[in-house]
Coordinates of C-alpha atoms in Angstrom, one line a residue:
X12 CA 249.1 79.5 135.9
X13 CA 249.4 81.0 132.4
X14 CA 248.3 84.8 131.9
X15 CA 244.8 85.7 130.9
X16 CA 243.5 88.3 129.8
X17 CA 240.4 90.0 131.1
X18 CA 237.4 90.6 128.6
X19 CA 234.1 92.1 128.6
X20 CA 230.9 89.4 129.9
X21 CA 230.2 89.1 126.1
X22 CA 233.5 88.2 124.9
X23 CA 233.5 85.6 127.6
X24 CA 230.1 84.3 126.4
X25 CA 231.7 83.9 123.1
X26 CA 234.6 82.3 124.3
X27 CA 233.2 80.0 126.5
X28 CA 230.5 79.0 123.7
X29 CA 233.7 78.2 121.8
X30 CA 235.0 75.7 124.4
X31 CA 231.4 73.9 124.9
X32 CA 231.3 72.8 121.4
X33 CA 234.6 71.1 121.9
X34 CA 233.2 69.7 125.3
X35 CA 230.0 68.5 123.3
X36 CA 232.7 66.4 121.2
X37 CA 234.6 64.8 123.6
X38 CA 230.8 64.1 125.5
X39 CA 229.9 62.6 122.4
X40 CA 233.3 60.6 122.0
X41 CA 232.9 59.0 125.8
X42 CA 229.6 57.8 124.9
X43 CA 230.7 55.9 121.7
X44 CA 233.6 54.7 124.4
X45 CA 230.9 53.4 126.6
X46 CA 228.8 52.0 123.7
X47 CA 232.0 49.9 122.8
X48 CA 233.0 48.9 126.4
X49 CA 229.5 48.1 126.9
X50 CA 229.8 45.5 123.8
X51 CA 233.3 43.9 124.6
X52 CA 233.5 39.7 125.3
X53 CA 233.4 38.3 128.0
X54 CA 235.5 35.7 130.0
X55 CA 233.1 33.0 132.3
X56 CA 235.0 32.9 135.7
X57 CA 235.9 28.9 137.0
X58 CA 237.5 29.6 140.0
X59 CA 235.9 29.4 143.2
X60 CA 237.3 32.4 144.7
X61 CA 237.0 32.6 148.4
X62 CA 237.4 35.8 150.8
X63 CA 237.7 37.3 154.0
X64 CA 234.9 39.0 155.7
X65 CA 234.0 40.4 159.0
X66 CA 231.3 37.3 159.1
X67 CA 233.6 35.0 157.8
X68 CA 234.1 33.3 154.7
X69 CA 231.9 34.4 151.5
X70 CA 232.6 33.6 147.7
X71 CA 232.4 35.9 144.7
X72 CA 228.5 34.9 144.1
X73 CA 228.1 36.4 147.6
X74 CA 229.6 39.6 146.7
X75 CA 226.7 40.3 144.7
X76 CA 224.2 40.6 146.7
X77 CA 221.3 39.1 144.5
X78 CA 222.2 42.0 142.2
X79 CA 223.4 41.5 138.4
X80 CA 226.3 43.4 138.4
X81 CA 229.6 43.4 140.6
X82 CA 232.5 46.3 140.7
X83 CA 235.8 45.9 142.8
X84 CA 237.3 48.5 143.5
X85 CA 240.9 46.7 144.1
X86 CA 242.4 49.1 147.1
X87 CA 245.9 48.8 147.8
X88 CA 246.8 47.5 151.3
X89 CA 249.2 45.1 151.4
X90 CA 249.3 42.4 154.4
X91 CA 252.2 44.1 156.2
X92 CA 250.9 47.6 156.0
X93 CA 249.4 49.4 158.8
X94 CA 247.2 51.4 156.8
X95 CA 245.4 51.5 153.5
X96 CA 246.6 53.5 150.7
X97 CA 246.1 57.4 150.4
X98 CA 245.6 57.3 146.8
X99 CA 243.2 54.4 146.6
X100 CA 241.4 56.0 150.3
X101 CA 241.6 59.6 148.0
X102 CA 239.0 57.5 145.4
X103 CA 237.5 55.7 148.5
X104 CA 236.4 59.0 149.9
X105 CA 234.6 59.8 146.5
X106 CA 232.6 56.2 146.1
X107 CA 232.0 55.6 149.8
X108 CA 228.1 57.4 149.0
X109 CA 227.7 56.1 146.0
X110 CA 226.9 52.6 146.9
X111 CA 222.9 53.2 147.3
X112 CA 222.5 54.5 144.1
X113 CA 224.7 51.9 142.3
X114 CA 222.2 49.4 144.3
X115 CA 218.8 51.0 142.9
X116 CA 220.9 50.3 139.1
X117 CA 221.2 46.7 140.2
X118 CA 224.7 47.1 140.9
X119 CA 227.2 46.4 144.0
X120 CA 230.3 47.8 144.7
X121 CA 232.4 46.3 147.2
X122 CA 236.8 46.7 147.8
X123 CA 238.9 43.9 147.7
X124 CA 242.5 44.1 149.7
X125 CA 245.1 41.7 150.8
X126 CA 245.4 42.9 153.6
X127 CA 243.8 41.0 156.7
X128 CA 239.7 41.4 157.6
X129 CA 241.0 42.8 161.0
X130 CA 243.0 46.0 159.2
X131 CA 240.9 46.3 156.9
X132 CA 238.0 47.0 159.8
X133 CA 240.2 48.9 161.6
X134 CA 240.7 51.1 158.6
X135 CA 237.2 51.6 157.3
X136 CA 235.9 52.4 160.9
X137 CA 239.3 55.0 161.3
X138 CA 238.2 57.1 158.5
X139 CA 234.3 56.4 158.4
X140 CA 233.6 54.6 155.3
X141 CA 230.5 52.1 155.4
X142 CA 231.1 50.1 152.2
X143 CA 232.1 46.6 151.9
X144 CA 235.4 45.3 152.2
X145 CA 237.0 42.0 151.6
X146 CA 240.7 40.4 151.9
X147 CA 241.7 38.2 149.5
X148 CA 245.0 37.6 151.1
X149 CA 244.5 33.7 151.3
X150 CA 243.7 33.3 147.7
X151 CA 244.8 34.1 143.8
X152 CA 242.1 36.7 143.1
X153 CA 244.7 39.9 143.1
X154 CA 247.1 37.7 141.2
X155 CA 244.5 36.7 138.8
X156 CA 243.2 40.1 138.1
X157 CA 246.6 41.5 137.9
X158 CA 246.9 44.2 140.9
X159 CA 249.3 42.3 142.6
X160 CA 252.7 40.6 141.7
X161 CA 254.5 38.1 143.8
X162 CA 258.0 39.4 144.8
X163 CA 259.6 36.9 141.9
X164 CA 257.5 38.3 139.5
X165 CA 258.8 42.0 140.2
X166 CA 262.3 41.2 139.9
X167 CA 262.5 39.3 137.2
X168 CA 259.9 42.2 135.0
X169 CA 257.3 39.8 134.6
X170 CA 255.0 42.1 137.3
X171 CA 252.8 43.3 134.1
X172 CA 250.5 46.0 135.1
X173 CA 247.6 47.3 132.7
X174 CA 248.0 45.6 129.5
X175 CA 251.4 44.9 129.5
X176 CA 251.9 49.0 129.2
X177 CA 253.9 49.1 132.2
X178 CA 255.4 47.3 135.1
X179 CA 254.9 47.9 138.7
X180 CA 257.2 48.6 141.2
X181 CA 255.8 47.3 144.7
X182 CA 253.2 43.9 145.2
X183 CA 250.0 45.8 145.3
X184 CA 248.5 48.2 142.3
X185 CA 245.3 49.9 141.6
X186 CA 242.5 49.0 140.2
X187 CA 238.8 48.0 139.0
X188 CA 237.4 44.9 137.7
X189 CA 233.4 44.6 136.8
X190 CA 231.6 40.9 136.9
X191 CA 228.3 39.9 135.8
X192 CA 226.1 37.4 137.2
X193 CA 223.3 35.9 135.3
X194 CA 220.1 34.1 136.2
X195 CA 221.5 30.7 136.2
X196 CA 224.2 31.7 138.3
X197 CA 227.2 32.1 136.4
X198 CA 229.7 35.0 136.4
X199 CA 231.8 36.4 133.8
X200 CA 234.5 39.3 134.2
X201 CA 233.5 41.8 131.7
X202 CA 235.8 45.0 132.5
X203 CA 238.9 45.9 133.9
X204 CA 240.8 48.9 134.2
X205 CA 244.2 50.4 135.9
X206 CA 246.3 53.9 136.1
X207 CA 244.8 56.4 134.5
X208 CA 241.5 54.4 133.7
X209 CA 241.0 54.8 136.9
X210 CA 241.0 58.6 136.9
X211 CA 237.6 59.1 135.5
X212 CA 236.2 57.7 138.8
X213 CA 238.0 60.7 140.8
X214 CA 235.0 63.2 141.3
X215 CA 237.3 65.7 143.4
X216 CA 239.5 65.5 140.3
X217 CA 237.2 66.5 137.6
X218 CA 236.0 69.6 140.2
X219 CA 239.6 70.6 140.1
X220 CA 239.6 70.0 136.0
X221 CA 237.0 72.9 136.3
X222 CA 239.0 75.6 138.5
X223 CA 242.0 78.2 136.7
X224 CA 244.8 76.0 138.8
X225 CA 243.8 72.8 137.6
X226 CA 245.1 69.7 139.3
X227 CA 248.4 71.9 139.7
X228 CA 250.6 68.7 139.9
X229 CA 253.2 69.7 137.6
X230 CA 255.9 71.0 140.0
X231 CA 255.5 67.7 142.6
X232 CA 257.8 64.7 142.3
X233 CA 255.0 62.6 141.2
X234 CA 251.0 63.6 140.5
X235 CA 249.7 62.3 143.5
X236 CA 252.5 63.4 145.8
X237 CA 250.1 66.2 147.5
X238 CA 247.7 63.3 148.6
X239 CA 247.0 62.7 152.4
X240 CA 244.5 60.7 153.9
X241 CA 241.7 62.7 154.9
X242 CA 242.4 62.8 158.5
X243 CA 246.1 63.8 157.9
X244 CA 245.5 67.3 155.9
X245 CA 247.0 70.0 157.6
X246 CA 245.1 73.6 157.4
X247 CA 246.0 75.2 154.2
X248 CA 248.1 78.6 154.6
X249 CA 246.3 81.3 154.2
X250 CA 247.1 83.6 150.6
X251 CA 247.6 87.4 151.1
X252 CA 245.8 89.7 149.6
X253 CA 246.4 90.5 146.0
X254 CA 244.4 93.8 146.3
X255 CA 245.9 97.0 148.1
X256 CA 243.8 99.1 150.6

């Protein structure tokens, strides 16, 4: 943590009234952003895409649930694994209650895997989560919405993961994709996003953006690398006391 000094309540006031304008402009600069995403083309989807469920088979119309608007939350969990991702189950955690209130805004959120129906549902039930969840192992969709690469398309570089800004190291990758149905039935993709577009959906995240430590990642091998599923934290050690009696 870098030093800080210690000021009087009004120097703080005056300080922190400092800091909100430049939150007010970067406020104001996310809402042009959504204004813009909001207005981007879209791209009718053609393929009948087909999934896994614990009733059986449903197609992407069915994901919908009569509603407008679909999100996908693409969760890594590849066929062989025996358990879901921490990272993606970190964001899982955070949307698992949302899904009512995305309902009353016309608007479904469901996660897509490749992983078989039967994992997945041992999975969800292991940590508690209630939300949809599909496998798309049988078809093209993660291929198609580029979170997963076959194991010819990794060697060879052409495993291209958010916009052609990077590569990807292992089959299965992050990510979100947003469809819209309308009133004659067809769907378009209107929105995808990857790495650190995904970061704005972290609400534990943007609670630690508010604390003195921060995220606190800086020292790890990676960002992420003090993740754990939730049912594999261990007690945090306790601090001594930086007061003396």
């Amino acid at each position: 943590m870098q030093p800080h000094i210690v000021v009087s309540r009004e120097a703080w006031i005056a300080a922190r009234k400092t800091h909100l304008a430049h939150e007010k402009e970067l406020t104001q600069a996310r809402e042009r952003l959504s204004e813009e995403r909001r207005a981007l083309p879209w791209v009718k989807v053609d393929k009948d895409y087909a999934f896994d469920g614990p009733g059986g088979k449903v197609k992407l119309a069915d994901l919908f649930k009569g509603r407008r608007q679909l999100v996908v939350q693409h969760f890594m969990f590849a066929p062989e694994w025996n358990e879901g991702c921490k990272h993606c189950s970190f964001w899982a955690d955070g949307f698992e209650r949302m899904i009512p209130h995305l309902a009353a805004r016309d608007t479904t959120l469901v996660a897509i895997s490749r992983a078989p129906v039967e994992k997945l549902a041992a999975f969800r039930a292991r940590m508690g989560w209630t939300f949809d969840w599909l496998s798309s192992g049988n078809g093209d969709f993660n291929y198609d919405y580029a979170v997963s690469f076959t194991p010819d398309a990794i060697k060879s570089g052409d495993n291209i993961y958010n916009f052609a800004t990077s590569g990807f190291a292992i089959e299965d990758a992050p990510g979100i994709s947003v469809f819209y149905r309308d009133e004659a039935g067809n769907i378009f993709h209107t929105y995808s996003c990857f790495a650190r577009g995904l970061d704005m959906m972290n609400a534990a995240y943007h609670y630690l953006d508010l604390t003195p430590l921060g995220r606190h990642e800086e020292e790890l091998p990676y960002p992420m690398d003090w993740v754990r599923l939730r049912d594999q934290y261990t007690p945090a050690p306790v601090q001594a006391s930086c007061c003396h009696s």
